[in-house]
Structures are given as structure tokens and as C-alpha cells.
PDB file of C-alpha atoms and ligand atoms in Angstrom:
ATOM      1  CA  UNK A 287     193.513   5.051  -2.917  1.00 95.00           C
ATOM      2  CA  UNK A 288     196.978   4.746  -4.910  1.00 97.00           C
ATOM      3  CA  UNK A 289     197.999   6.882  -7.536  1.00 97.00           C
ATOM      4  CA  UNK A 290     200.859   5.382  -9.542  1.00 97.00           C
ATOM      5  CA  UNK A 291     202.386   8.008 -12.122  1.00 97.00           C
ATOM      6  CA  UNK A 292     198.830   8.149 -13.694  1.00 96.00           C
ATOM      7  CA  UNK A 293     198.327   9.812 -16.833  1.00 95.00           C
ATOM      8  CA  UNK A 294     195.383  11.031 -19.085  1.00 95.00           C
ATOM      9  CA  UNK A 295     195.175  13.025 -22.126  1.00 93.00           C
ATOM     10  CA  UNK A 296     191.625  14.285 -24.146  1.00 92.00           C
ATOM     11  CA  UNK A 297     193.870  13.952 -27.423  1.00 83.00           C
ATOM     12  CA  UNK A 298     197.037  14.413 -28.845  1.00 73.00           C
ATOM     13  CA  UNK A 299     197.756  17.663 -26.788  1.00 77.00           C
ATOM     14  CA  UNK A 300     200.096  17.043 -23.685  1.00 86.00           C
ATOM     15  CA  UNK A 301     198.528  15.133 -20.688  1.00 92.00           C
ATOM     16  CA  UNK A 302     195.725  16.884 -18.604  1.00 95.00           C
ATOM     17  CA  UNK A 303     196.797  14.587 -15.811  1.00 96.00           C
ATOM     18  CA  UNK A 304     200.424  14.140 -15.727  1.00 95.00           C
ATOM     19  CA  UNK A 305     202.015  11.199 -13.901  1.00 96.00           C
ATOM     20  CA  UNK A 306     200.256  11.883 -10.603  1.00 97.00           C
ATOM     21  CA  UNK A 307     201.446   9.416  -7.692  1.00 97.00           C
ATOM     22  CA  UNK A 308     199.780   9.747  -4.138  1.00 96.00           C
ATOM     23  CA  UNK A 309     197.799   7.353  -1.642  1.00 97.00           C
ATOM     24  CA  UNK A 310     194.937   8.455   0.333  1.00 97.00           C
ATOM     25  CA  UNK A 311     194.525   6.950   3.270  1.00 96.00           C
ATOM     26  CA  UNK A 312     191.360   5.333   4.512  1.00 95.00           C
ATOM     27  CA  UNK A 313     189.475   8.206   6.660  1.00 96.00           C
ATOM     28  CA  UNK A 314     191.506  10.748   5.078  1.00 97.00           C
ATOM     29  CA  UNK A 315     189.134  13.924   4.295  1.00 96.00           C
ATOM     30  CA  UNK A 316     191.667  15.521   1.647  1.00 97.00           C
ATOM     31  CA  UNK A 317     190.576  18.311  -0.594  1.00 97.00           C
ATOM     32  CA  UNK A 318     191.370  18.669  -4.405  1.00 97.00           C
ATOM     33  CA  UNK A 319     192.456  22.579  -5.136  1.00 97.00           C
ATOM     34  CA  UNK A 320     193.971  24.481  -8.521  1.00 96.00           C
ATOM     35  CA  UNK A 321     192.928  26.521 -10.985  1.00 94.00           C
ATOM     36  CA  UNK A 322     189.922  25.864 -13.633  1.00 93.00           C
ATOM     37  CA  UNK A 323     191.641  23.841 -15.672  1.00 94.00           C
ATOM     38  CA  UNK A 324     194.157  22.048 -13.828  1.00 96.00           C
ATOM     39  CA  UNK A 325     192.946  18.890 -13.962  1.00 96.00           C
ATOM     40  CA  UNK A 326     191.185  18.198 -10.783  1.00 96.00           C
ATOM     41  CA  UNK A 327     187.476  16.368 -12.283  1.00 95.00           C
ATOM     42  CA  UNK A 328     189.730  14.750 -14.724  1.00 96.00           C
ATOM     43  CA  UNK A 329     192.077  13.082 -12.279  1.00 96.00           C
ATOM     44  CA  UNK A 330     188.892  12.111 -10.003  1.00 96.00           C
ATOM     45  CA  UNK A 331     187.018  10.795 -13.046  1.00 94.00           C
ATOM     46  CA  UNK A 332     190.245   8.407 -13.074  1.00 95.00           C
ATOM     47  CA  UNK A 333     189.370   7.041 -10.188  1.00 92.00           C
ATOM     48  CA  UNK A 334     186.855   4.839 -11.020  1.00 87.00           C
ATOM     49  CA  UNK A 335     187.479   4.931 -15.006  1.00 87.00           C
ATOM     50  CA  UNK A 336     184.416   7.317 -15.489  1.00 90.00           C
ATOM     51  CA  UNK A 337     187.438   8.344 -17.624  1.00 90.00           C
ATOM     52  CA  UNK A 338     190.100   5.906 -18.882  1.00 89.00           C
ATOM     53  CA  UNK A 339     193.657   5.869 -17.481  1.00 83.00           C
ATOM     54  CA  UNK A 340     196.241   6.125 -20.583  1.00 85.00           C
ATOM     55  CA  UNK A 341     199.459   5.032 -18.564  1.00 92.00           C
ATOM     56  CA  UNK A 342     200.377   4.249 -14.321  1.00 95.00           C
ATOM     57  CA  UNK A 343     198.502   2.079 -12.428  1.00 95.00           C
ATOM     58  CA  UNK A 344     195.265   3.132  -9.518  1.00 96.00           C
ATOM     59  CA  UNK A 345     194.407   1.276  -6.751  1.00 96.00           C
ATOM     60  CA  UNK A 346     191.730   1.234  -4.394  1.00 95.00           C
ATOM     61  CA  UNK A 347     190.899  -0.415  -1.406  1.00 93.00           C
ATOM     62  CA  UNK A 348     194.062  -2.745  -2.483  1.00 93.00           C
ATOM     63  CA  UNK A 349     192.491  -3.777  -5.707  1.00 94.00           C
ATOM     64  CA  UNK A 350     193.720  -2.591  -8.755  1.00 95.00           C
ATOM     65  CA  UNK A 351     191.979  -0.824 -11.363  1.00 95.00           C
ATOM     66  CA  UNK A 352     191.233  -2.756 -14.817  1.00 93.00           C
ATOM     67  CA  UNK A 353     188.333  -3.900 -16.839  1.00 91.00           C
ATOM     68  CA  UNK A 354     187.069  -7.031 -14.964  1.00 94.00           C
ATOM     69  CA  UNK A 355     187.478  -4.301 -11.192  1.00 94.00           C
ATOM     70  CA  UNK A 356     185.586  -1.903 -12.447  1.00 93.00           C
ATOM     71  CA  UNK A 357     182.117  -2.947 -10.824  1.00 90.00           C
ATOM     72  CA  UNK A 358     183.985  -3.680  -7.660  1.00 90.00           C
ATOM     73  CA  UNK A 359     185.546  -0.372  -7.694  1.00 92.00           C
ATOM     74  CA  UNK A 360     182.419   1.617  -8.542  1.00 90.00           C
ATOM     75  CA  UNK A 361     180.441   0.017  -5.436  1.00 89.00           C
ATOM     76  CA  UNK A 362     183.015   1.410  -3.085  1.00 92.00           C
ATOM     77  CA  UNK A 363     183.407   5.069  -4.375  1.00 94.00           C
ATOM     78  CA  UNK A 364     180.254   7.392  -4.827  1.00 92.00           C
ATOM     79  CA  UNK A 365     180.722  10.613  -6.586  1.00 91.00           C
ATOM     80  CA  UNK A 366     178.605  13.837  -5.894  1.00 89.00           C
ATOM     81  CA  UNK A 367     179.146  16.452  -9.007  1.00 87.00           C
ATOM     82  CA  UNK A 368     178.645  19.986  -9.351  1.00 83.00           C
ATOM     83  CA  UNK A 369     174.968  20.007 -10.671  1.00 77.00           C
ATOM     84  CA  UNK A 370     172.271  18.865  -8.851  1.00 71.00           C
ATOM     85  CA  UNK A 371     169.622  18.949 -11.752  1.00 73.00           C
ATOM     86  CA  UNK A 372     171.978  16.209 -13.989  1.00 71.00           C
ATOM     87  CA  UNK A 373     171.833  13.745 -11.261  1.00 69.00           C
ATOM     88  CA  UNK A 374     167.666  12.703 -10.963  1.00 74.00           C
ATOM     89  CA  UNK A 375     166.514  10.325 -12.717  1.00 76.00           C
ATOM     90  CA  UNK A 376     163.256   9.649 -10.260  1.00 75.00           C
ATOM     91  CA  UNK A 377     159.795  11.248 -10.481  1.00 84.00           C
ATOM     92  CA  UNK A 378     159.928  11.589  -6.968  1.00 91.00           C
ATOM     93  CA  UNK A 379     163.199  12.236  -4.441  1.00 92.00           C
ATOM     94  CA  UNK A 380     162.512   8.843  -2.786  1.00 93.00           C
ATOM     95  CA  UNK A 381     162.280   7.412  -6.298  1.00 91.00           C
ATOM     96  CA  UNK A 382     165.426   9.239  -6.995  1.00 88.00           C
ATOM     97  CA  UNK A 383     167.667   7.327  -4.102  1.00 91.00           C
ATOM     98  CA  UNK A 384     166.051   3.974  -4.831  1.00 91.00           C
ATOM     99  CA  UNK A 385     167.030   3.807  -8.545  1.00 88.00           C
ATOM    100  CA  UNK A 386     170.763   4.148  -7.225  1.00 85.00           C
ATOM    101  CA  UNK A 387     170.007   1.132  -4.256  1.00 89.00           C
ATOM    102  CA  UNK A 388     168.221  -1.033  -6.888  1.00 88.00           C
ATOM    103  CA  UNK A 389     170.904  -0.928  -9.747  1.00 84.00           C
ATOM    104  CA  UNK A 390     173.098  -2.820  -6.827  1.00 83.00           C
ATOM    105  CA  UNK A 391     170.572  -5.236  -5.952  1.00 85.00           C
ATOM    106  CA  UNK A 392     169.713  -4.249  -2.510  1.00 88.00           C
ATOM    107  CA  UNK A 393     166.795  -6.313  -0.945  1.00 91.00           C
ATOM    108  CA  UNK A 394     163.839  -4.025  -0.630  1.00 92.00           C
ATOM    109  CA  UNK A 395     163.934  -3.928   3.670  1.00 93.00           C
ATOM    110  CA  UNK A 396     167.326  -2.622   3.596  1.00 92.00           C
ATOM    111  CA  UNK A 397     166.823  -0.093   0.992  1.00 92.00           C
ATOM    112  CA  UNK A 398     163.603   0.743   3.234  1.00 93.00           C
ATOM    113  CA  UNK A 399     166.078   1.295   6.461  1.00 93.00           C
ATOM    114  CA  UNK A 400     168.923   2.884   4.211  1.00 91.00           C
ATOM    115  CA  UNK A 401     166.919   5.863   2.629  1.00 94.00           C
ATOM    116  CA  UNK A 402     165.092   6.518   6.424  1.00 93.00           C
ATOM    117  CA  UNK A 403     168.636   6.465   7.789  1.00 90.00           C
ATOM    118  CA  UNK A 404     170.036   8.847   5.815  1.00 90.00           C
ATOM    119  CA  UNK A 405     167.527  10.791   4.827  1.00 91.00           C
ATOM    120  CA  UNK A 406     167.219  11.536   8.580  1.00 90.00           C
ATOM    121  CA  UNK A 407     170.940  12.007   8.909  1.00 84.00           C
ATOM    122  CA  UNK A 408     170.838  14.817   5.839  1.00 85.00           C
ATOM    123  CA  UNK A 409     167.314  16.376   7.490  1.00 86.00           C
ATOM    124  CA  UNK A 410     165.475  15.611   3.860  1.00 90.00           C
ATOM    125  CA  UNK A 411     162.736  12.980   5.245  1.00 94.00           C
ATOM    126  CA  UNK A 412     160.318  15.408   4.631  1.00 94.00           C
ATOM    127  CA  UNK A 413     161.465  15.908   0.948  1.00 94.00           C
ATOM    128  CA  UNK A 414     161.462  12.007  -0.422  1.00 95.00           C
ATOM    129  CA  UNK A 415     157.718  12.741  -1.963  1.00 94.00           C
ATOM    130  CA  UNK A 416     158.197  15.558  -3.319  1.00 93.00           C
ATOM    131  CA  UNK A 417     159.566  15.892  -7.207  1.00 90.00           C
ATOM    132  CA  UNK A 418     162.514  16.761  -7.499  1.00 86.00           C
ATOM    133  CA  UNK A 419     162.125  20.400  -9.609  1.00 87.00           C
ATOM    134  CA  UNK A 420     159.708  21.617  -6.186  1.00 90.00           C
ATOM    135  CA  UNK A 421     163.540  21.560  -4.373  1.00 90.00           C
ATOM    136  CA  UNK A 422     165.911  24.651  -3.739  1.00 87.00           C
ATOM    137  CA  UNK A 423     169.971  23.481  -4.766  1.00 83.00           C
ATOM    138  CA  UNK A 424     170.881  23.150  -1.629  1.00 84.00           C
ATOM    139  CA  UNK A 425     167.908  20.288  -1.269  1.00 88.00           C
ATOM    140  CA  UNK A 426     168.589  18.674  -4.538  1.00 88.00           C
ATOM    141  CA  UNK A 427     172.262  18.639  -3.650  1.00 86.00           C
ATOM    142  CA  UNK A 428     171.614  16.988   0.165  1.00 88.00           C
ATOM    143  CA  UNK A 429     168.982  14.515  -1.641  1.00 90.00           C
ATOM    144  CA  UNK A 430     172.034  13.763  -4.052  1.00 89.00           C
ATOM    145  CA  UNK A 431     174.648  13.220  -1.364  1.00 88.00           C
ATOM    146  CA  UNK A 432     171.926  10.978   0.383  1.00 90.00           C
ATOM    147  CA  UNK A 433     171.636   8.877  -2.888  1.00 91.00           C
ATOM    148  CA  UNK A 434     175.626   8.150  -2.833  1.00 90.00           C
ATOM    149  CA  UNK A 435     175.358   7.480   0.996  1.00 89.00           C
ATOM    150  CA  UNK A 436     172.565   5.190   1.308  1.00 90.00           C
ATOM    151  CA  UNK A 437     175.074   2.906  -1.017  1.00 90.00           C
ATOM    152  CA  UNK A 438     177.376   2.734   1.819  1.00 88.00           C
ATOM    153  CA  UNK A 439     180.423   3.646  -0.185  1.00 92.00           C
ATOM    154  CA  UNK A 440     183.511   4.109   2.040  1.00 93.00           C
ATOM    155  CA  UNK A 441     184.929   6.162  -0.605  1.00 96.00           C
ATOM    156  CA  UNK A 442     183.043   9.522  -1.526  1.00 95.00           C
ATOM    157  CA  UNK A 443     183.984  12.234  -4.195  1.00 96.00           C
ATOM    158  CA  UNK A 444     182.696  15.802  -3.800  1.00 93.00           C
ATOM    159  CA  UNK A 445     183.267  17.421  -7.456  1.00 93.00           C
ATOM    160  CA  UNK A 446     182.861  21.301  -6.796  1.00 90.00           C
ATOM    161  CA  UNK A 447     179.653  19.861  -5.352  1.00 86.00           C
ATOM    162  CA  UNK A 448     179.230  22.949  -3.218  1.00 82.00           C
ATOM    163  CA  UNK A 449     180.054  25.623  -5.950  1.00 79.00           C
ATOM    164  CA  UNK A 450     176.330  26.279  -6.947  1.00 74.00           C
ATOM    165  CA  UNK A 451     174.900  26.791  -3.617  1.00 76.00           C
ATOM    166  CA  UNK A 452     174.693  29.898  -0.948  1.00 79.00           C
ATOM    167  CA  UNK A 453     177.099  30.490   1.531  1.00 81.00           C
ATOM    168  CA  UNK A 454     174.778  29.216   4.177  1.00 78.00           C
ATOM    169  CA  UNK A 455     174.385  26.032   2.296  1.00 78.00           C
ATOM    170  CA  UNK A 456     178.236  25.580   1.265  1.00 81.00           C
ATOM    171  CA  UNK A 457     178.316  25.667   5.352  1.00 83.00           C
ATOM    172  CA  UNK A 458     175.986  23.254   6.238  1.00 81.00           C
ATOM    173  CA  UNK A 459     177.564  21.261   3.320  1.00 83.00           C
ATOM    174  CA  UNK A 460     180.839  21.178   5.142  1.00 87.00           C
ATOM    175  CA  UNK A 461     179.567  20.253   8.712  1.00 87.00           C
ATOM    176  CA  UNK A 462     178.238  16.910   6.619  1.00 85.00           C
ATOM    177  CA  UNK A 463     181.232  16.545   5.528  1.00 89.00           C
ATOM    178  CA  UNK A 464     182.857  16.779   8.742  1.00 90.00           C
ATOM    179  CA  UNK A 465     180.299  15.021  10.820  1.00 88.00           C
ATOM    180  CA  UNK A 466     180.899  11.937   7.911  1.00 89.00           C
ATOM    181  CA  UNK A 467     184.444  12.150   8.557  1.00 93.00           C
ATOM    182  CA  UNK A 468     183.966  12.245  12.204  1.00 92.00           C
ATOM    183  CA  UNK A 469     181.983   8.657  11.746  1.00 90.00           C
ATOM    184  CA  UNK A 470     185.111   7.330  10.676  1.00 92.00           C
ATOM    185  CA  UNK A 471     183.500   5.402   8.062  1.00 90.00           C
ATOM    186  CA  UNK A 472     184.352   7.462   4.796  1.00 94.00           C
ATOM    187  CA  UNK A 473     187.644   8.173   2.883  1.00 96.00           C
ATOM    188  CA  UNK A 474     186.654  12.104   1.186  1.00 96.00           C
ATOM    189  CA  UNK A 475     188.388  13.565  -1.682  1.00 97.00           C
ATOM    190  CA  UNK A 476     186.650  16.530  -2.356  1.00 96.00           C
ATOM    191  CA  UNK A 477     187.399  19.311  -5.208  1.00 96.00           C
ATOM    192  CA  UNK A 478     186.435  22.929  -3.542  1.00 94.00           C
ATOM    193  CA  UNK A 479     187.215  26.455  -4.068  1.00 91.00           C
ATOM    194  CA  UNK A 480     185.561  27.211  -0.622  1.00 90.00           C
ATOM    195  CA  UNK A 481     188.059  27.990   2.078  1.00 90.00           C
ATOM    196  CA  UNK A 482     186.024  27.654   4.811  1.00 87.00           C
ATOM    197  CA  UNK A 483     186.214  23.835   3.472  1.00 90.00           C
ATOM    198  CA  UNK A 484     189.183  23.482   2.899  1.00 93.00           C
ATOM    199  CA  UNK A 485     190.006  24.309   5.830  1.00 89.00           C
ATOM    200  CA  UNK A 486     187.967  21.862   7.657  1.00 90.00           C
ATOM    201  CA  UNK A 487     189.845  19.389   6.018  1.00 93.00           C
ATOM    202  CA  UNK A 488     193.082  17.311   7.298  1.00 93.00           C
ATOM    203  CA  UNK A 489     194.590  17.363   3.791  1.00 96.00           C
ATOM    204  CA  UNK A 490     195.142  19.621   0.589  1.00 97.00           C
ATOM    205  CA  UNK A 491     196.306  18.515  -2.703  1.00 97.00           C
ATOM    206  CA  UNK A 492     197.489  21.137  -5.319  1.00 97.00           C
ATOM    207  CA  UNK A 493     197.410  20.564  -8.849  1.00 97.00           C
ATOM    208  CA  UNK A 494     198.346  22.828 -11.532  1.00 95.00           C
ATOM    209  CA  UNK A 495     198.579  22.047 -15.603  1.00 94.00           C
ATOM    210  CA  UNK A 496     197.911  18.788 -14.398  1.00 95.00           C
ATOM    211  CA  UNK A 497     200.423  18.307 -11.830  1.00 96.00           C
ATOM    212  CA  UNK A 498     200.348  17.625  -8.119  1.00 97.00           C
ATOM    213  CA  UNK A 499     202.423  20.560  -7.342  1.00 96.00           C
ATOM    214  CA  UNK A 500     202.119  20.146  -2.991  1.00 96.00           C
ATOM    215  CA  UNK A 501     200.743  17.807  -0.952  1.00 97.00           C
ATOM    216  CA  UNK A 502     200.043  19.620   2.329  1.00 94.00           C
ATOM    217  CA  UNK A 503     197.971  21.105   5.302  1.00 93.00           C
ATOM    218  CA  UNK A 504     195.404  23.563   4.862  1.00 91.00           C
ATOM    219  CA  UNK A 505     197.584  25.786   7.372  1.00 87.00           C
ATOM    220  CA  UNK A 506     200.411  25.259   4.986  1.00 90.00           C
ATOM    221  CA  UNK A 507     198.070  26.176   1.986  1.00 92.00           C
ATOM    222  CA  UNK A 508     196.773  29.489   3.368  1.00 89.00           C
ATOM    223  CA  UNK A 509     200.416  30.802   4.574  1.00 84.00           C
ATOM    224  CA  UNK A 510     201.723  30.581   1.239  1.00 89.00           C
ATOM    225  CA  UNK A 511     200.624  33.801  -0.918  1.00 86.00           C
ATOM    226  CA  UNK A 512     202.225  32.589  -4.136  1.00 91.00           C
ATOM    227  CA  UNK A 513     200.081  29.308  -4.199  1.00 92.00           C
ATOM    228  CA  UNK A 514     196.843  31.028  -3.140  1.00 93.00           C
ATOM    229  CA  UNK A 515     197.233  32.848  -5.806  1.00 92.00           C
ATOM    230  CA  UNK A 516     198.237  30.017  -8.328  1.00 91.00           C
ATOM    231  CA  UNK A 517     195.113  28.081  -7.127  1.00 91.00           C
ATOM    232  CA  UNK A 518     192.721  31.661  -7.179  1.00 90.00           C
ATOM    233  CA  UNK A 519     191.891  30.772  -3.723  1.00 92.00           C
ATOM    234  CA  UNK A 520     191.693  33.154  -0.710  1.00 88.00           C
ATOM    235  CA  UNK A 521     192.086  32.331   2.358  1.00 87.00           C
ATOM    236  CA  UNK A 522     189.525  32.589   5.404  1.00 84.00           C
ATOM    237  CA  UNK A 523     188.923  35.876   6.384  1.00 81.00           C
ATOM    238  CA  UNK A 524     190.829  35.099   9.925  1.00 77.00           C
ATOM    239  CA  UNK A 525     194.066  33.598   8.326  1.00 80.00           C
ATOM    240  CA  UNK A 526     193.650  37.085   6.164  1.00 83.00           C
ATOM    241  CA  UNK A 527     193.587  39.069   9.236  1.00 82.00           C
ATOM    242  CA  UNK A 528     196.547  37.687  10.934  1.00 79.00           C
ATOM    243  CA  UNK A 529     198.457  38.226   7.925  1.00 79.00           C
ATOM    244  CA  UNK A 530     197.425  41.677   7.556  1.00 84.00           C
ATOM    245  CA  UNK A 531     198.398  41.925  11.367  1.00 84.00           C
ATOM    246  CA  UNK A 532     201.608  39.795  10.658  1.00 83.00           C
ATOM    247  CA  UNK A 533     203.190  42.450   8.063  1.00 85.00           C
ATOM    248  CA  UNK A 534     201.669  45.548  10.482  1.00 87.00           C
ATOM    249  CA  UNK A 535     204.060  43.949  13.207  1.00 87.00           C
ATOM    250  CA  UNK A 536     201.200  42.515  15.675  1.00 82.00           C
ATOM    251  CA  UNK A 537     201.483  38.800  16.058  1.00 79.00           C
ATOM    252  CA  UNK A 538     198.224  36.090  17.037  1.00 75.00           C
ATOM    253  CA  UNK A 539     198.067  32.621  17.431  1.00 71.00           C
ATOM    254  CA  UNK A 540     196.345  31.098  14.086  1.00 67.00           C
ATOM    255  CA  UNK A 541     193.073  30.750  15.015  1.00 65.00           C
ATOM    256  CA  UNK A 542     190.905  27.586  14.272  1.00 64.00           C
ATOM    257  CA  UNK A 543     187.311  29.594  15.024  1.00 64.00           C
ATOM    258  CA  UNK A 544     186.270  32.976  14.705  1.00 64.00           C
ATOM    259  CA  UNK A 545     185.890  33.357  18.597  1.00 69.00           C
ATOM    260  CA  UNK A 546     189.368  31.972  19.029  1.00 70.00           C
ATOM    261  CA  UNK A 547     190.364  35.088  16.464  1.00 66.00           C
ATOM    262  CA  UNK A 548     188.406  37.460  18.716  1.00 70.00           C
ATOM    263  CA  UNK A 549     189.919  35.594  21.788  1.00 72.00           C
ATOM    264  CA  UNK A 550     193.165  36.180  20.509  1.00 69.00           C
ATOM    265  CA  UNK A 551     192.406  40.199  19.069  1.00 70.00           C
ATOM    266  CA  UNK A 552     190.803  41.111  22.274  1.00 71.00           C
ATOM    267  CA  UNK A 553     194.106  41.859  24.584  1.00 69.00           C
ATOM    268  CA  UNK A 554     195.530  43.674  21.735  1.00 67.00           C
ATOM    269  CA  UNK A 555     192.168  46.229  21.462  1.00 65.00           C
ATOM    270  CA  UNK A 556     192.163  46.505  25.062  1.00 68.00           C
ATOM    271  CA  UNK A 557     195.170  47.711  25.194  1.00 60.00           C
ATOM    272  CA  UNK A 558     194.744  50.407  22.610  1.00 51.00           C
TER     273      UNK A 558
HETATM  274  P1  ADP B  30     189.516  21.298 -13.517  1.00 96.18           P
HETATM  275  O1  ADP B  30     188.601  20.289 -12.889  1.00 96.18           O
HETATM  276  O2  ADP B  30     190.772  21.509 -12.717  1.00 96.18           O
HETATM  277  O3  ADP B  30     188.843  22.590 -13.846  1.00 96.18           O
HETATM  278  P2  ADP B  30     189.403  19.592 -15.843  1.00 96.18           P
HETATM  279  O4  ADP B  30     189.894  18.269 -15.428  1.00 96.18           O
HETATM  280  O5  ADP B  30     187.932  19.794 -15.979  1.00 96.18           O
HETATM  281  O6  ADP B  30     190.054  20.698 -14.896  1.00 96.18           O
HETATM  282  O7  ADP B  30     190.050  19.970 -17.241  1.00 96.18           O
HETATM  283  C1  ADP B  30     191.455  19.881 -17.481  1.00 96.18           C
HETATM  284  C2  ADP B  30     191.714  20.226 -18.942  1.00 96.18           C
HETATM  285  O8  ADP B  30     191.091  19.241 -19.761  1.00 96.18           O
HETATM  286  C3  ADP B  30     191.159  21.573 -19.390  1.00 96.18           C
HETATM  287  O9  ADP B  30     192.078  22.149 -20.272  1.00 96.18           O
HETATM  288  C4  ADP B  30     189.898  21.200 -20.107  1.00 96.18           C
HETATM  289  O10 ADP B  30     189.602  22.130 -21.118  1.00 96.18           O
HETATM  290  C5  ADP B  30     190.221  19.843 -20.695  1.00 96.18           C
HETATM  291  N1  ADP B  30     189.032  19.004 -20.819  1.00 96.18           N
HETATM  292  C6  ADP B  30     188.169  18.693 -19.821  1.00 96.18           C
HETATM  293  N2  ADP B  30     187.190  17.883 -20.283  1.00 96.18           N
HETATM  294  C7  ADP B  30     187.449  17.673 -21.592  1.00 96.18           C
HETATM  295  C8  ADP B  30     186.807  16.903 -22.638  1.00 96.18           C
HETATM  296  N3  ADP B  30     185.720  16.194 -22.388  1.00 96.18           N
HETATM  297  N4  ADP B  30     187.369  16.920 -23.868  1.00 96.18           N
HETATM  298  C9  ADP B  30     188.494  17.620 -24.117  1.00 96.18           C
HETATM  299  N5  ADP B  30     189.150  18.369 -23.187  1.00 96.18           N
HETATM  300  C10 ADP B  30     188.634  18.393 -21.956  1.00 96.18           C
END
């Protein structure tokens, strides 16, 4: 995806998105961060002109964005938003994913083969009879991610798509996401506040008062203080503790787990 100094604005005020230029690369899982209000669902609703572009130009997959792309565009990225419940439109869950396969025209086999697939994949195969008020969030929002997936986008959008459910589900949220970036087959831009997400991710994009402020690592991210707290994010709790140690004088390696943390604390209590 290419960002060309892209601007929007709701109305006269000054630009919610505010000449934004970046390219994500295909198989890039990059997350979105900032404050409420920053511009983050604005700038992804861009993307494929759920929300129109007022000035710079957006490109994806090489094509560029305009009125006779827009179908093309909108086959290759799938969005997953922050509410479950506004996304059915089926009676049942399986009814649900088909609606999605049959506005594109699938033949009926492969939308047969594509809702098994992936409803395996997302563990929801016992779901697709149910309706779709008998699920808990964390269902609806799997069934929902399923529904993008079985259209085989190679683009996907996560739009604070893990800020309603429990921790336990926000975590098995981000091991799909990083088993879907492991399959090489997806480009992921997702907005999060989570940190565990974010830092499971390769990339993190900061935007505040609609402008892409750093471009960075989520290593990078959670070292600097100022823009945690520009973004209201905090960082894991093991980045926390090694800062905590950091300014006490005791120094350990970043760790990338919690039993590399307690790998690297252990020689330190021993010796105490
Ligand atoms: P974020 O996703 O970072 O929370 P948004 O893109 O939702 O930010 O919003 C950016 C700004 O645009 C906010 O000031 C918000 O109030 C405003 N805004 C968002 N949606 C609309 C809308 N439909 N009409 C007018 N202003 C809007």
C-alpha cells in the first residue's frame, strides 16, 4: 500500500488526516497506534474509499485508487471493525460468511471449501449453525475475521477489532494474527491499543492530530516514555520491568517472552 501526502477532512475544520505518505509492504504486519482521535479509522477508511480521499494519491497492490478501482481495490483488502454485532447480516453464522462469498460471485463448491477451511483454521466449525446473538464477542469477532478471510484478501485491516474482548481473547486474537502473518499470504495493518499486540508486530506507525509522527519498531515504541504517553499506551509488563530495573541501576537483555524475562531476572535473585 502507498500513501502519497493523503489528506481528509469531515468539514471545514483542519484535516483529520494530514498529508500522510508511507508504503506498506506486502507481508508487512504493521500496527496503527495514537490517541482517540488521531486519526487512525479515518486514515484506514481511506484505504479503500469507505471514506473519500480530498487530496494525494493511494495505491494498492500497484493500482491506484479512483472511481472505476474501487471494486478492484475492495476485493483485495478486508476490514474487521471494532463491533462484532454491526457486522451480521445472516440468520445463521454460516449464512453470515456466505453473504460476503456470494456478493463476489464465488461458485457455490468453492465457497463450500472456503468457509470449512477457515472456519477450521479460526476453531468456529462448530458455530456456522448457530445464530449469531447465541455467540460470546470473542466468537462473533473470530466468525467475523473468518468472513473477511474466506474472501482471500491479501490485504486485511484490524480496526480496534480486539478492543471489546477479554484479555484471553485479545490473546488468542493476536496468535491469528501472527499465525496469518506467518502464512505469508497477508499484508496486516491493524489499529490496537493492546501491547501485547503490538508487540507481536514487525512494524508501528504513530499518528497524532492526524499526523504520522514515527514510523518504527515496537522496541523503539516501548523505549520511548514521551510517545507512550502521547499514544496512552503502556508498555508490556516486561519492557516495564526492565525499565524500572534500568533507572534502579540493574541491567537485562529485552526480553521477547516472559520466560526469557525470568531467564534473564533469575541470576540477579540468586545472587541476592
Ligand atoms: P481515531 O481512530 O484515531 O480515534 P478517528 O479517525 O475516528 O480517530 O477520528 C479523527 C477525528 O475525526 C476526531 O476528531 C473525530 O471526532 C473526527 N471524526 C471521526 N468521524 C467523524 C465523522 N463521521 N464526522 C465528523 N467528524 C468525525
Amino acid at each position: 500500500m502507498e500513501f502519497h501526502e493523503v489528506s481528509f477532512g469531515y468539514g471545514q475544520d483542519k484535516p483529520v488526516v494530514d498529508q500522510i505518505s508511507l508504503n506498506i509492504l506486502q507481508g508487512q504486519w504493521v500496527t496503527l497506534v495514537g490517541s482517540n482521535g488521531s486519526g487512525k479509522s479515518t486514515l484506514v477508511k481511506l484505504t479503500n474509499a469507505l471514506l473519500p480521499k480530498s487530496a494525494g494519491s493511494i495505491k494498492v497492490n500497484g493500482i491506484e485508487l479512483q472511481s472505476n478501482t474501487i471494486g478492484e481495490i475492495r476485493r483485495n483488502v478486508g476490514m474487521v471493525f471494532q463491533n462484532p454485532d454491526n457486522q451480521f447480516i445472516g440468520t445463521t453464522v454460516e449464512d453470515d460468511i456466505v453473504f460476503g462469498l456470494e456478493s463476489q460471485c464465488f461458485p457455490v463448491d468453492i465457497m463450500e471449501q472456503r468457509i470449512q477451511t477457515y472456519a477450521a483454521k479460526l476453531g468456529i466449525t462448530d458455530l456456522l449453525h448457530k445464530h449469531p446473538s447465541e455467540l460470546s464477542g470473542g466468537q462473533k469477532q473470530r466468525v467475523a475475521i473468518v468472513s473477511i478471510l474466506s474472501m482471500e484478501p491479501e490485504i486485511v485491516i484490524f480496526d480496534e477489532a480486539s478492543s471489546m474482548l477479554d484479555e484471553k481473547t485479545r490473546n488468542d486474537l493476536t496468535v491469528i494474527l501472527s499465525d496469518m502473518h506467518q502464512s505469508g499470504k497477508y499484508t496486516i495493518l491493524s489499529i490496537t491499543h493492546d501491547a501485547e499486540e503490538i508487540a507481536a508486530s514487525e512494524r508501528v506507525l504513530v499518528l497524532h492530530e492526524g499526523k504520522l509522527i514515527a514510523d518504527s519498531t515496537p522496541i523503539e515504541l516501548f523505549r520511548d516514555d514521551h510517545m507512550l504517553e502521547m499514544c496512552h499506551l503502556t508498555a508490556p509488563f516486561a519492557f516495564r520491568l526492565k525499565s524500572e530495573l534500568h533507572k534502579q541501576g540493574v541491567e537485562i537483555p529485552i526480553p521477547s517472552s516472559e520466560e526469557e524475562l525470568i531467564e534473564g531476572l533469575w541470576p540477579l535473585l540468586s545472587n541476592k
